[in-house]
């Protein structure tokens, strides 16, 4: 598990990207795909999504002055987690908190001690590009401490801040189509400004798998599609 010294060694970068992920355990990842694809195929989709996300992170570090880390929801010792961290030279951290909002807040506050601008992404958006991450980081400043990339399903695929606080992550109905709307309301009520990048889409439903496959972003399709 990475330490504060690992974070400090990357402190000189322009921005930091935290990637939230899970151990790729069959039946526990991409659960909304399982009724159509089956657990094994859903896990295969997850593997491909993680690989594409980490490829994007690698390109981001090469093209821009950025650093990154991998934040795991469950098992830091899972062989695939260890392989991803080793293969992409990413420090590993365990997510901490009672819900997604608490885990994201803990991550951002931890990283903000060493990085002025922190972006947080998941692994479900195969169309996210290095330029998207750079643009999101560039949007952050003293007069605009938050940035989000909304998702078509009502959530968001990226959250970023240069002054993280609980406001953006409190009282949100996670995993619903109200996430982005509630986040906007919470920030507005607190008098905080935020920026929004162009809306993207992520892979949650069988139709999303087909959409990604049609763009050569995934190597499988939902059965019967």
Short mmCIF file of C-alpha atoms in Angstrom, two decimals:
data_model
loop_
_atom_site.label_atom_id
_atom_site.label_comp_id
_atom_site.label_asym_id
_atom_site.label_seq_id
_atom_site.Cartn_x
_atom_site.Cartn_y
_atom_site.Cartn_z
CA UNK A 1 0.00 0.00 0.00
CA UNK A 2 1.32 3.43 -0.95
CA UNK A 3 2.38 5.98 1.65
CA UNK A 4 2.48 9.76 2.02
CA UNK A 5 6.03 9.77 0.67
CA UNK A 6 4.75 8.21 -2.57
CA UNK A 7 2.27 11.05 -2.89
CA UNK A 8 4.87 13.68 -2.07
CA UNK A 9 7.19 12.35 -4.77
CA UNK A 10 4.49 13.13 -7.34
CA UNK A 11 3.57 16.52 -5.89
CA UNK A 12 5.25 18.57 -8.62
CA UNK A 13 2.77 17.48 -11.29
CA UNK A 14 0.14 19.79 -12.77
CA UNK A 15 -2.74 17.55 -11.72
CA UNK A 16 -3.39 14.13 -10.26
CA UNK A 17 -5.94 11.55 -11.44
CA UNK A 18 -7.36 9.03 -8.98
CA UNK A 19 -8.92 5.95 -10.58
CA UNK A 20 -11.61 4.15 -8.59
CA UNK A 21 -11.90 0.43 -9.29
CA UNK A 22 -12.89 -2.94 -7.83
CA UNK A 23 -11.22 -6.32 -7.85
CA UNK A 24 -12.53 -8.10 -10.99
CA UNK A 25 -14.39 -10.86 -9.15
CA UNK A 26 -17.03 -12.63 -11.23
CA UNK A 27 -20.52 -11.78 -10.04
CA UNK A 28 -19.40 -8.62 -8.24
CA UNK A 29 -18.54 -6.31 -11.13
CA UNK A 30 -20.82 -4.87 -13.83
CA UNK A 31 -23.81 -6.47 -12.11
CA UNK A 32 -26.33 -4.76 -14.38
CA UNK A 33 -24.82 -6.63 -17.33
CA UNK A 34 -25.06 -10.06 -15.71
CA UNK A 35 -28.72 -10.85 -16.53
CA UNK A 36 -27.95 -10.43 -20.25
CA UNK A 37 -24.27 -11.30 -20.60
CA UNK A 38 -23.69 -13.66 -17.68
CA UNK A 39 -21.20 -13.13 -14.89
CA UNK A 40 -18.13 -14.30 -16.80
CA UNK A 41 -18.76 -12.06 -19.82
CA UNK A 42 -19.64 -9.10 -17.58
CA UNK A 43 -16.30 -9.58 -15.82
CA UNK A 44 -14.54 -9.71 -19.19
CA UNK A 45 -16.17 -6.38 -20.10
CA UNK A 46 -14.95 -4.94 -16.81
CA UNK A 47 -11.40 -6.10 -17.51
CA UNK A 48 -11.48 -4.38 -20.90
CA UNK A 49 -12.86 -1.16 -19.42
CA UNK A 50 -10.15 -1.05 -16.76
CA UNK A 51 -7.44 -1.71 -19.33
CA UNK A 52 -8.71 1.08 -21.57
CA UNK A 53 -8.93 3.48 -18.62
CA UNK A 54 -5.38 2.71 -17.52
CA UNK A 55 -4.14 3.10 -21.10
CA UNK A 56 -5.74 6.55 -21.06
CA UNK A 57 -4.01 7.34 -17.77
CA UNK A 58 -0.69 6.23 -19.21
CA UNK A 59 -1.16 8.50 -22.22
CA UNK A 60 -2.20 11.38 -19.97
CA UNK A 61 1.01 11.11 -17.97
CA UNK A 62 3.05 11.04 -21.16
CA UNK A 63 1.32 14.01 -22.82
CA UNK A 64 0.75 16.24 -19.79
CA UNK A 65 2.41 16.95 -16.48
CA UNK A 66 0.17 14.60 -14.53
CA UNK A 67 0.34 11.79 -11.99
CA UNK A 68 -2.13 9.08 -11.02
CA UNK A 69 -3.09 6.51 -8.44
CA UNK A 70 -5.39 3.48 -8.15
CA UNK A 71 -8.03 3.40 -5.40
CA UNK A 72 -9.53 -0.03 -4.75
CA UNK A 73 -12.93 -0.69 -3.20
CA UNK A 74 -12.18 -4.11 -1.80
CA UNK A 75 -9.12 -6.36 -2.21
CA UNK A 76 -5.72 -4.71 -2.59
CA UNK A 77 -4.09 -8.14 -2.82
CA UNK A 78 -6.12 -9.45 -5.75
CA UNK A 79 -3.67 -10.58 -8.48
CA UNK A 80 -5.25 -8.40 -11.16
CA UNK A 81 -5.18 -5.34 -8.92
CA UNK A 82 -1.50 -5.95 -8.23
CA UNK A 83 -0.84 -6.50 -11.95
CA UNK A 84 -2.58 -3.24 -12.90
CA UNK A 85 -0.66 -1.28 -10.28
CA UNK A 86 2.66 -2.83 -11.27
CA UNK A 87 2.10 -2.69 -15.02
CA UNK A 88 1.13 0.98 -15.00
CA UNK A 89 3.34 2.09 -12.08
CA UNK A 90 0.38 3.24 -9.98
CA UNK A 91 0.43 3.55 -6.19
CA UNK A 92 -2.39 1.58 -4.55
CA UNK A 93 -4.82 2.85 -1.94
CA UNK A 94 -7.87 1.40 -0.27
CA UNK A 95 -11.11 3.36 -0.57
CA UNK A 96 -12.45 4.37 2.84
CA UNK A 97 -15.96 5.49 3.76
CA UNK A 98 -19.50 4.28 4.34
CA UNK A 99 -20.81 5.25 0.90
CA UNK A 100 -19.48 6.39 -2.45
CA UNK A 101 -19.58 10.05 -1.46
CA UNK A 102 -17.54 9.45 1.70
CA UNK A 103 -15.02 7.37 -0.26
CA UNK A 104 -14.59 10.05 -2.91
CA UNK A 105 -14.20 12.76 -0.27
CA UNK A 106 -11.57 10.73 1.61
CA UNK A 107 -9.66 10.15 -1.61
CA UNK A 108 -9.71 13.80 -2.67
CA UNK A 109 -8.74 15.14 0.74
CA UNK A 110 -5.88 12.65 1.01
CA UNK A 111 -4.50 13.59 -2.40
CA UNK A 112 -5.07 17.32 -1.99
CA UNK A 113 -2.44 17.41 0.74
CA UNK A 114 0.13 16.91 -2.01
CA UNK A 115 -1.62 17.91 -5.24
CA UNK A 116 -3.34 21.20 -5.95
CA UNK A 117 -5.72 19.79 -8.56
CA UNK A 118 -7.27 16.35 -8.11
CA UNK A 119 -9.47 14.54 -10.62
CA UNK A 120 -11.39 11.39 -9.75
CA UNK A 121 -12.68 8.97 -12.38
CA UNK A 122 -14.07 5.45 -12.51
CA UNK A 123 -13.46 2.84 -15.17
CA UNK A 124 -16.81 2.84 -16.99
CA UNK A 125 -16.23 5.56 -19.60
CA UNK A 126 -14.26 4.15 -22.55
CA UNK A 127 -14.45 7.39 -24.55
CA UNK A 128 -12.67 9.51 -21.94
CA UNK A 129 -9.44 10.84 -23.47
CA UNK A 130 -6.25 12.43 -22.10
CA UNK A 131 -7.37 15.77 -23.50
CA UNK A 132 -10.61 15.52 -21.54
CA UNK A 133 -8.65 15.08 -18.31
CA UNK A 134 -6.33 17.97 -19.14
CA UNK A 135 -9.25 20.25 -19.98
CA UNK A 136 -11.02 19.37 -16.74
CA UNK A 137 -7.92 20.14 -14.69
CA UNK A 138 -7.40 23.42 -16.57
CA UNK A 139 -10.95 24.47 -15.67
CA UNK A 140 -10.12 24.45 -11.96
CA UNK A 141 -9.05 27.62 -10.20
CA UNK A 142 -9.65 29.83 -7.20
CA UNK A 143 -12.87 31.18 -8.70
CA UNK A 144 -14.07 27.71 -9.79
CA UNK A 145 -13.04 25.03 -7.30
CA UNK A 146 -15.04 22.16 -8.82
CA UNK A 147 -15.38 20.53 -12.20
CA UNK A 148 -17.53 17.62 -13.42
CA UNK A 149 -18.02 15.63 -16.58
CA UNK A 150 -21.73 14.71 -16.62
CA UNK A 151 -22.85 11.31 -17.88
CA UNK A 152 -25.83 10.74 -20.15
CA UNK A 153 -27.46 8.60 -17.46
CA UNK A 154 -27.66 11.49 -14.98
CA UNK A 155 -24.49 10.78 -13.03
CA UNK A 156 -20.98 11.91 -13.79
CA UNK A 157 -17.84 10.22 -15.07
CA UNK A 158 -15.38 12.71 -13.57
CA UNK A 159 -15.26 14.89 -10.49
CA UNK A 160 -12.40 17.29 -9.85
CA UNK A 161 -11.49 19.91 -7.30
CA UNK A 162 -8.74 22.22 -6.14
CA UNK A 163 -10.54 22.77 -2.81
CA UNK A 164 -12.33 19.50 -1.95
CA UNK A 165 -15.01 19.56 0.73
CA UNK A 166 -17.96 17.43 1.78
CA UNK A 167 -20.54 19.67 0.09
CA UNK A 168 -20.41 17.94 -3.29
CA UNK A 169 -20.72 14.46 -1.84
CA UNK A 170 -23.33 14.83 0.91
CA UNK A 171 -27.01 13.94 0.55
CA UNK A 172 -26.61 12.45 -2.94
CA UNK A 173 -28.69 9.47 -4.08
CA UNK A 174 -25.79 7.51 -5.55
CA UNK A 175 -26.33 5.16 -8.49
CA UNK A 176 -29.44 7.05 -9.60
CA UNK A 177 -30.18 9.43 -12.45
CA UNK A 178 -30.38 12.29 -9.91
CA UNK A 179 -26.69 12.38 -9.00
CA UNK A 180 -25.59 15.28 -11.19
CA UNK A 181 -28.74 17.30 -10.53
CA UNK A 182 -28.39 16.88 -6.77
CA UNK A 183 -24.70 17.74 -6.95
CA UNK A 184 -25.46 20.97 -8.80
CA UNK A 185 -28.07 21.86 -6.20
CA UNK A 186 -25.73 21.17 -3.30
CA UNK A 187 -22.95 23.30 -4.75
CA UNK A 188 -25.30 26.12 -5.68
CA UNK A 189 -26.82 26.15 -2.18
CA UNK A 190 -23.32 26.49 -0.73
CA UNK A 191 -22.45 29.31 -3.11
CA UNK A 192 -19.72 27.29 -4.80
CA UNK A 193 -18.92 27.64 -8.49
CA UNK A 194 -18.27 24.65 -10.70
CA UNK A 195 -17.53 23.93 -14.34
CA UNK A 196 -18.95 21.19 -16.54
CA UNK A 197 -17.19 19.42 -19.38
CA UNK A 198 -19.14 18.03 -22.37
CA UNK A 199 -21.45 15.19 -21.39
CA UNK A 200 -20.11 11.68 -22.04
CA UNK A 201 -21.54 8.18 -21.70
CA UNK A 202 -20.44 5.14 -19.77
CA UNK A 203 -20.99 1.39 -19.94
CA UNK A 204 -23.65 0.19 -17.52
CA UNK A 205 -26.32 -1.53 -19.62
CA UNK A 206 -26.18 -4.14 -22.43
CA UNK A 207 -26.94 -1.46 -25.01
CA UNK A 208 -23.87 0.43 -23.81
CA UNK A 209 -21.74 -2.63 -24.51
CA UNK A 210 -23.01 -2.67 -28.08
CA UNK A 211 -22.38 1.05 -28.43
CA UNK A 212 -18.79 0.64 -27.26
CA UNK A 213 -18.23 -2.41 -29.45
CA UNK A 214 -19.48 -0.53 -32.51
CA UNK A 215 -16.75 2.05 -31.88
CA UNK A 216 -14.12 -0.69 -31.38
CA UNK A 217 -13.81 0.25 -27.72
CA UNK A 218 -14.84 -3.21 -26.54
CA UNK A 219 -14.41 -6.63 -28.10
CA UNK A 220 -17.82 -8.12 -27.30
CA UNK A 221 -21.52 -7.53 -27.77
CA UNK A 222 -24.56 -8.40 -25.72
CA UNK A 223 -26.10 -11.76 -26.82
CA UNK A 224 -28.80 -11.37 -29.46
CA UNK A 225 -27.73 -7.79 -30.29
#
